[in-house]
């Protein structure tokens, strides 16, 4: 509690600072109306460049989940996989993923060059994906999956950190929702792409269709990565395509959001300063623990093609049935996250999403009716919006300094991969086709997330009251930093 309190106090602005800040804004940008016009143009331009992250996110998840689609068309047979070996292939990915995330984000914050670093990592994971098409046994598959996770780990926490360097608290939720919608789109259209390749390319040049799936998707990833070098922005201080006014506005916006500047006024230590601040703040570990539970509750994602197969259709139809629930999830996540941003509220939005997921799981436990079980997939798919809001809440809570935010985002994201590792074993084939035990685990994890976020909300609410009391005692009339609840 002490660390969170000290963080909050360190970014509470004084009355004189806020008043001079508003005066500077009027002079610097030609008045409020001119500033608003410039800001609208700036955000439109920034959103356009940042849209490349969505395309990268789509390919990030498609490459990660290709093995799940290939499972339906010969990968298990050709590699002679037995027992839990396929689940091990899924889980080994997250071992490399966990190892890399924290040092990757620390390096990204230190270099300030995401436009080079993220695409470079993308090229490497695209090459690894393509090479996966040449594997012939379990050991080869295990190695490619490990190194794929090792390199892919740079993208998502790096993308979240990049977004947090440009957008204010009232804007970041909807942007992260758009980024995460890329993940959902990958679940929908990745299955559509896979169904076409797996259905039509078997025995082309004497190779199995699942091998072509890896070749094609890996090559597409490399192509997009090269394009991203010329599109992605760096940080406000280092991005070249900003005008002088836009650069000053970008820095001023981040200063307004927390009461201090984003870099020079909050970075007081060396390379490991943010790491120390993050690991000594108990709220980081609380977020990390609830993130594990949230990810286990979403373990159905990589097994979605398997769950649609339980509806009784052929493999091609089963892959096509994957798309509609994720299209619905994309729409729900975007609308729900925007509403959360508009109201500046996280807990109730997360809890409602988790509760709907619980209802979907209960439906699947109670019946094998085809229509009811397919409807339940829509309910559980939308529960991914809780994960988006959790990531947003994390970024809001650990606002400054940037080095602490970089480590907290990556540490929480790395820690939650323990949920992905354990989640790989939540859906064993011998629990099918009902998967009642699997859905029971999902329900328990959703309930745990609701309980933990309720406790977190009460703690942050108490911290806000302390901050308000201190401002009153110091005679500060302007409202300073507050935690989002």
C-alpha atoms as one frame of an Amber mdcrd trajectory, in Angstrom:
protein
   0.000   0.000   0.000   2.816   2.339   0.786   4.334   2.037  -2.648   1.050
   2.761  -4.388   0.468   5.735  -2.123   3.901   7.204  -2.749   3.440   6.741
  -6.492   0.231   8.677  -6.386   1.669  11.495  -4.313   4.674  11.858  -6.616
   2.455  12.699  -9.571  -0.050  14.966  -7.855   0.268  18.467  -9.313   0.426
  21.608  -7.259  -2.079  24.388  -7.790   0.572  26.700  -9.200   1.764  24.048
 -11.635  -1.716  23.404 -13.011  -2.539  27.093 -13.379   0.714  27.859 -15.207
   0.174  24.768 -17.366  -3.233  25.980 -18.566  -1.823  29.445 -19.284   1.026
  27.926 -21.283  -1.411  25.903 -23.335  -3.352  28.990 -24.408  -0.197  30.758
 -25.488   1.653  27.803 -26.949  -1.079  26.506 -29.259  -2.896  29.732 -30.101
  -5.821  29.326 -27.720  -8.162  26.530 -26.745  -9.970  26.319 -30.078  -6.740
  26.101 -32.078  -5.374  23.496 -29.682  -8.524  21.350 -30.004  -8.309  21.505
 -33.782  -4.647  20.511 -33.719  -5.380  17.695 -31.270  -8.131  16.210 -33.443
  -5.814  16.247 -36.459  -2.980  14.788 -34.395  -5.080  11.913 -33.006  -6.419
  11.053 -36.459  -2.888  10.951 -37.827  -1.593   8.939 -34.868  -4.445   6.417
 -35.078  -3.681   5.910 -38.753  -0.038   5.043 -38.071  -0.900   2.937 -35.025
  -3.331   0.848 -37.085  -0.316  -1.161 -38.250  -0.248  -2.686 -34.753  -3.658
  -4.265 -35.425  -2.401  -6.029 -38.541   0.714  -7.166 -36.668  -1.491  -8.414
 -33.818  -3.635 -10.440 -36.219  -0.583 -12.197 -37.649   0.924 -12.615 -34.173
  -2.044 -14.703 -33.055  -2.505 -16.492 -36.379   1.097 -17.720 -36.272   0.735
 -18.711 -32.625  -2.478 -20.681 -33.181  -1.610 -22.292 -36.518  -0.801 -25.545
 -34.727  -4.368 -25.757 -33.395  -5.809 -25.523 -36.924  -3.198 -27.948 -38.312
  -4.173 -30.437 -35.607  -7.429 -31.085 -37.475  -5.672 -32.036 -40.706  -2.837
 -34.424 -40.053  -0.228 -32.685 -37.876  -0.741 -35.077 -34.961  -0.598 -38.137
 -37.223   2.384 -37.023 -39.321   4.469 -36.117 -36.262   3.389 -39.294 -34.431
   2.198 -37.350 -31.376   0.829 -39.322 -28.444  -0.954 -38.582 -25.158  -0.314
 -35.048 -23.907   2.387 -34.239 -26.476   0.171 -31.838 -28.434  -0.739 -29.991
 -25.229   2.981 -29.823 -24.467   3.588 -28.215 -27.875   1.059 -25.533 -26.978
   2.429 -24.941 -23.483   6.149 -24.877 -24.393   5.451 -21.736 -26.423   4.773
 -19.825 -23.210   8.027 -20.872 -21.559  10.006 -18.840 -24.096   7.292 -16.179
 -23.954   7.734 -15.702 -20.204  11.535 -15.540 -20.313  11.726 -12.684 -22.831
   8.990 -10.197 -21.958  10.479  -8.151 -19.115  13.972  -7.656 -20.621  12.337
  -6.982 -23.988  10.220  -4.090 -22.682  13.127  -2.703 -20.648  15.231  -2.734
 -23.815  12.418  -1.095 -25.793  12.059   1.722 -23.247  15.838   2.186 -23.211
  16.300   2.349 -27.011  13.089   4.209 -27.898  12.926   2.551 -31.340   9.776
   0.374 -31.550   9.555   1.039 -35.305  12.701  -1.081 -35.758  12.569  -3.438
 -32.798   9.007  -4.788 -33.153   9.213  -5.418 -36.939  12.627  -7.102 -36.523
  11.120  -9.520 -34.004   8.199 -10.057 -36.376  10.509 -11.039 -39.241  12.189
 -13.627 -37.021   8.946 -15.196 -35.805   7.622 -15.259 -39.395  10.700 -17.201
 -40.495  10.292 -19.620 -37.569   6.610 -20.130 -38.479   7.513 -20.932 -42.086
  10.256 -23.350 -40.977   7.736 -25.183 -38.780   6.340 -26.593 -42.029   9.516
 -28.694 -42.360   9.407 -30.454 -38.987   9.137 -34.243 -38.955   8.934 -35.204
 -35.282   7.915 -34.110 -31.790  11.352 -32.766 -30.839  11.504 -30.523 -33.912
   8.028 -29.191 -33.190   8.956 -28.592 -29.554  12.022 -26.521 -30.493  10.220
 -24.378 -33.075   7.360 -23.686 -30.653   9.789 -22.695 -27.897  11.713 -20.249
 -30.079   8.486 -18.909 -31.587   7.341 -17.941 -28.080  10.785 -16.543 -27.297
  10.530 -14.037 -30.174   6.768 -13.361 -30.212   7.027 -12.262 -26.570   8.326
  -8.863 -27.670   5.179  -7.853 -29.516   2.170  -7.597 -27.220   3.743  -5.961
 -24.120   5.773  -3.773 -26.478   2.631  -2.699 -28.337   0.799  -1.942 -25.075
   3.731   0.123 -23.835   3.959   2.004 -27.144   0.249   2.877 -26.967   0.624
   4.048 -23.362   3.361   6.479 -24.456   0.963   8.334 -26.760  -2.599   8.124
 -25.407  -4.247   9.539 -22.284  -6.131   7.468 -19.724  -9.493   8.335 -21.277
  -8.278   7.147 -24.701  -6.143   4.110 -24.004  -8.944   1.625 -23.321 -10.558
   1.944 -26.740  -7.136   1.781 -28.450  -6.164  -1.345 -26.557  -9.580  -2.764
 -27.433  -8.857  -2.178 -31.122  -5.476  -3.870 -30.699  -7.064  -6.793 -28.910
  -9.777  -6.957 -31.567  -6.916  -7.856 -33.872  -6.504 -10.970 -31.719 -10.181
 -11.772 -32.063 -10.127 -11.157 -35.817  -7.206 -13.553 -36.055  -9.334 -16.228
 -34.369 -12.113 -15.625 -36.883 -10.284 -15.100 -40.152  -7.288 -17.252 -39.243
  -9.732 -20.155 -39.169 -11.190 -19.099 -42.540  -7.728 -18.904 -44.115  -6.792
 -22.229 -42.577  -9.963 -23.912 -43.840  -9.173 -22.837 -47.427  -5.537 -23.941
 -47.316  -6.222 -27.208 -45.496  -9.075 -28.097 -47.846  -7.397 -27.298 -51.176
  -3.622 -27.722 -50.834  -3.186 -31.275 -49.631  -0.461 -33.118 -51.644   0.486
 -29.965 -53.581   4.165 -30.570 -54.490   3.868 -33.771 -52.454   3.447 -31.879
 -49.161   0.634 -32.125 -46.639  -1.799 -29.216 -46.454  -0.847 -28.398 -42.860
   2.748 -27.779 -43.982   1.544 -25.280 -46.592  -0.408 -23.549 -43.845   2.840
 -22.783 -41.993   4.686 -21.781 -45.196   2.029 -19.325 -46.325   1.304 -17.730
 -42.967   5.009 -17.355 -42.150   5.725 -15.683 -45.515   2.809 -13.280 -45.030
   4.154 -12.309 -41.601   7.599 -11.434 -42.984   6.037  -9.276 -45.719   3.939
  -7.266 -43.247   6.923  -6.866 -40.888   8.947  -5.157 -43.620   6.050  -2.756
 -44.253   5.762  -1.999 -40.520   9.278  -0.522 -40.393   8.048   2.411 -42.498
   4.727   2.902 -40.677   5.110   2.373 -36.920   5.869   5.449 -34.791   8.599
   5.577 -32.173   8.095   7.570 -28.945   7.015  11.255 -28.964  10.577  12.501
 -28.510  12.028  10.377 -31.327   9.308  10.071 -34.002  10.457  11.843 -37.153
   7.141  12.454 -38.929   5.777  14.746 -36.166   5.735  18.488 -36.723   7.140
  20.674 -33.941   3.614  21.600 -32.784   2.511  17.959 -32.806   5.550  16.881
 -30.792   4.955  19.555 -28.147   1.267  18.624 -28.054   2.064  14.907 -27.656
   4.341  15.623 -24.691   1.899  18.120 -23.177  -0.994  15.660 -23.394   0.914
  13.065 -21.375   1.903  15.717 -18.838  -1.738  16.763 -18.432  -2.829  13.177
 -17.971  -0.787  12.633 -14.797   0.258  16.093 -13.697   3.921  15.671 -14.679
   5.913  14.993 -17.798   6.206  11.439 -19.088   9.981  11.105 -19.056  12.283
  13.833 -17.735  10.163  14.731 -14.687   9.594  11.152 -13.490  12.714   9.165
 -14.426  15.156   9.560 -11.517  17.208   6.373 -11.714  19.253   4.203 -14.033
  18.373   1.322 -16.337  17.026  -0.881 -13.520  15.099   1.874 -11.723  11.697
   0.939 -13.170  12.312  -2.749 -12.487  12.906  -2.045  -8.789   9.783   0.133
  -8.525   7.639  -2.521 -10.194   8.744  -5.568  -8.212   8.365  -3.729  -4.867
   4.771  -2.622  -5.562   2.390  -5.306  -4.311  -0.336  -4.114  -6.707   1.792
  -5.358  -9.616   1.778  -8.856  -8.131  -1.943  -8.664  -7.411  -2.595  -7.780
 -11.050  -0.244 -10.577 -12.118  -2.094 -13.159 -10.027  -5.552 -12.160 -11.216
  -4.180 -12.113 -14.787  -3.248 -15.796 -14.446  -6.811 -16.610 -13.416  -8.231
 -14.502 -16.239  -6.074 -16.258 -18.829  -7.051 -19.730 -17.597 -10.670 -18.585
 -17.903  -9.847 -17.817 -21.564  -8.028 -21.108 -22.215 -10.801 -22.087 -24.626
  -9.315 -19.740 -27.257  -6.675 -22.097 -28.669  -9.129 -25.013 -28.481 -11.969
 -23.176 -30.221 -11.736 -25.298 -33.408 -11.958 -28.380 -31.177 -15.056 -26.994
 -29.425 -16.834 -26.299 -32.725 -15.982 -29.848 -33.788 -18.116 -31.111 -30.872
 -21.137 -29.680 -32.697 -20.936 -32.660 -35.074 -19.846 -31.134 -38.385 -16.927
 -32.045 -40.687 -13.491 -30.392 -40.168 -13.982 -27.687 -42.831 -17.425 -26.713
 -41.512 -16.072 -26.750 -37.948 -13.357 -24.248 -38.890 -15.911 -22.021 -40.617
 -18.110 -22.072 -37.503 -15.229 -20.572 -35.519 -15.624 -17.176 -37.217 -19.103
 -15.887 -36.122 -18.500 -15.982 -32.330 -15.262 -14.040 -32.758 -16.854 -11.474
 -35.061 -19.442 -10.898 -32.338 -16.665 -10.745 -29.723 -14.821  -8.067 -31.718
 -17.915  -5.854 -31.822 -18.701  -6.408 -28.131 -15.129  -5.755 -26.979 -14.846
  -2.509 -28.941 -18.197  -1.129 -27.734 -17.653  -2.283 -24.127 -14.129  -0.856
 -23.885 -15.229   2.488 -25.346 -18.016   2.684 -22.778 -15.509   1.847 -20.031
 -13.254   4.671 -21.273 -16.151   7.113 -21.455 -17.291   6.360 -17.903 -13.707
   5.858 -16.599 -14.842   2.682 -14.850 -13.169  -0.748 -15.016 -14.395  -3.104
 -12.262 -18.090  -3.399 -13.173 -17.321  -3.642 -16.883 -14.870  -6.486 -16.219
 -17.218  -8.277 -13.850 -20.211  -8.148 -16.213 -18.100  -9.619 -19.000 -16.829
 -12.408 -16.731 -20.363 -13.131 -15.516 -21.631 -13.531 -19.078 -18.752 -15.947
 -19.662 -19.882 -17.938 -16.618 -23.394 -18.183 -18.096 -21.967 -19.476 -21.379
 -19.941 -22.132 -19.568 -22.982 -23.235 -17.559 -24.977 -23.698 -20.778 -22.262
 -25.967 -22.217 -22.137 -27.995 -18.986 -25.888 -28.514 -18.911 -26.650 -29.561
 -22.499 -25.329 -31.172 -25.675 -27.963 -29.429 -27.801 -26.184 -28.087 -30.896
 -27.870 -24.661 -30.994 -27.462 -24.076 -27.245 -23.784 -25.064 -27.258 -23.048
 -22.853 -30.251 -24.793 -19.933 -28.488 -22.627 -20.601 -25.437 -19.511 -20.086
 -27.602 -20.680 -16.526 -28.294 -21.028 -15.923 -24.555 -17.607 -17.267 -23.635
 -15.902 -15.499 -26.562 -17.046 -12.050 -25.376 -15.498 -12.685 -21.954 -12.159
 -11.771 -23.548 -13.245  -8.133 -23.109 -12.444  -8.563 -19.388  -8.833  -9.218
 -20.366  -8.714  -6.031 -22.443 -10.059  -4.000 -19.539  -7.593  -5.636 -17.143
  -4.662  -4.600 -19.359  -6.057  -1.066 -19.585  -6.556  -0.907 -15.816  -2.981
  -2.050 -15.315  -1.637   0.731 -17.540  -3.852   3.300 -15.780  -2.738   2.188
 -12.322   1.019   2.254 -12.986   1.077   5.486 -14.939   4.515   6.893 -14.087
   7.435   6.695 -14.474   7.547   5.119 -17.964  10.255   2.651 -16.933   8.008
   1.286 -14.163   5.063   1.123 -16.555   7.197  -0.761 -19.092   8.247  -3.355
 -16.499   4.804  -3.694 -14.882   3.100  -4.261 -18.256   5.651  -6.881 -19.300
   5.885  -8.518 -15.856   2.119  -8.948 -15.614   1.896 -10.155 -19.192   4.773
 -12.593 -18.597   3.320 -13.871 -15.323  -0.069 -14.461 -16.914   1.545 -16.914
 -19.330   1.557 -19.351 -16.421  -2.181 -19.340 -17.076  -1.596 -20.174 -20.723
   0.742 -23.028 -19.785  -1.737 -24.552 -17.343  -4.643 -23.690 -19.650  -3.111
 -25.891 -22.352  -4.002 -28.888 -20.185  -7.543 -27.794 -19.297  -9.104 -29.294
 -22.448  -7.824 -32.921 -22.756  -9.506 -35.033 -25.427 -10.755 -37.586 -22.892
 -12.907 -34.844 -21.290 -14.691 -34.333 -24.588 -17.077 -33.986 -26.215 -18.907
 -32.393 -23.263 -15.794 -30.831 -21.667 -17.818 -30.321 -18.486 -14.746 -30.393
 -16.246 -13.029 -27.864 -18.517 -15.955 -25.474 -18.348 -16.108 -25.904 -14.554
 -12.483 -24.730 -14.337 -13.358 -21.730 -16.535 -16.246 -20.835 -14.213 -14.029
 -21.051 -11.118 -11.393 -18.790 -12.680 -13.949 -16.196 -13.789 -15.345 -16.111
 -10.249 -11.837 -15.679  -8.831 -11.198 -12.702 -11.121 -14.432 -11.019 -10.004
 -13.470 -11.445  -6.347  -9.884 -10.197  -6.784 -10.876  -7.134  -8.837 -13.482
  -6.247  -6.198 -10.755  -6.202  -3.524  -8.461  -4.173  -5.805 -11.205  -1.619
  -6.446 -11.778  -1.095  -2.729  -8.044  -0.547  -2.154  -7.695   1.965  -4.995
 -10.813   3.741  -3.772  -9.203   4.128  -0.338  -6.025   5.506  -1.944  -8.071
   8.071  -3.856  -9.669   9.259  -0.622  -6.208   9.708   0.934  -5.032  11.717
  -2.069  -8.111  13.939  -1.886  -7.611  14.502   1.836  -3.954  15.476   1.348
  -4.877  17.967  -1.380  -7.428  19.563   0.933  -4.880  19.811   3.739  -2.357
  21.456   1.391  -4.949  23.882   0.026  -4.739  22.515  -3.538  -8.007  23.216
  -5.357  -7.182  21.540  -8.649  -7.846  17.785  -8.706  -4.641  15.777  -9.143
  -4.018  12.164 -10.095  -6.710   9.615  -9.231  -6.703   5.871  -9.728  -9.330
   4.616 -12.175 -11.800   2.299 -10.469
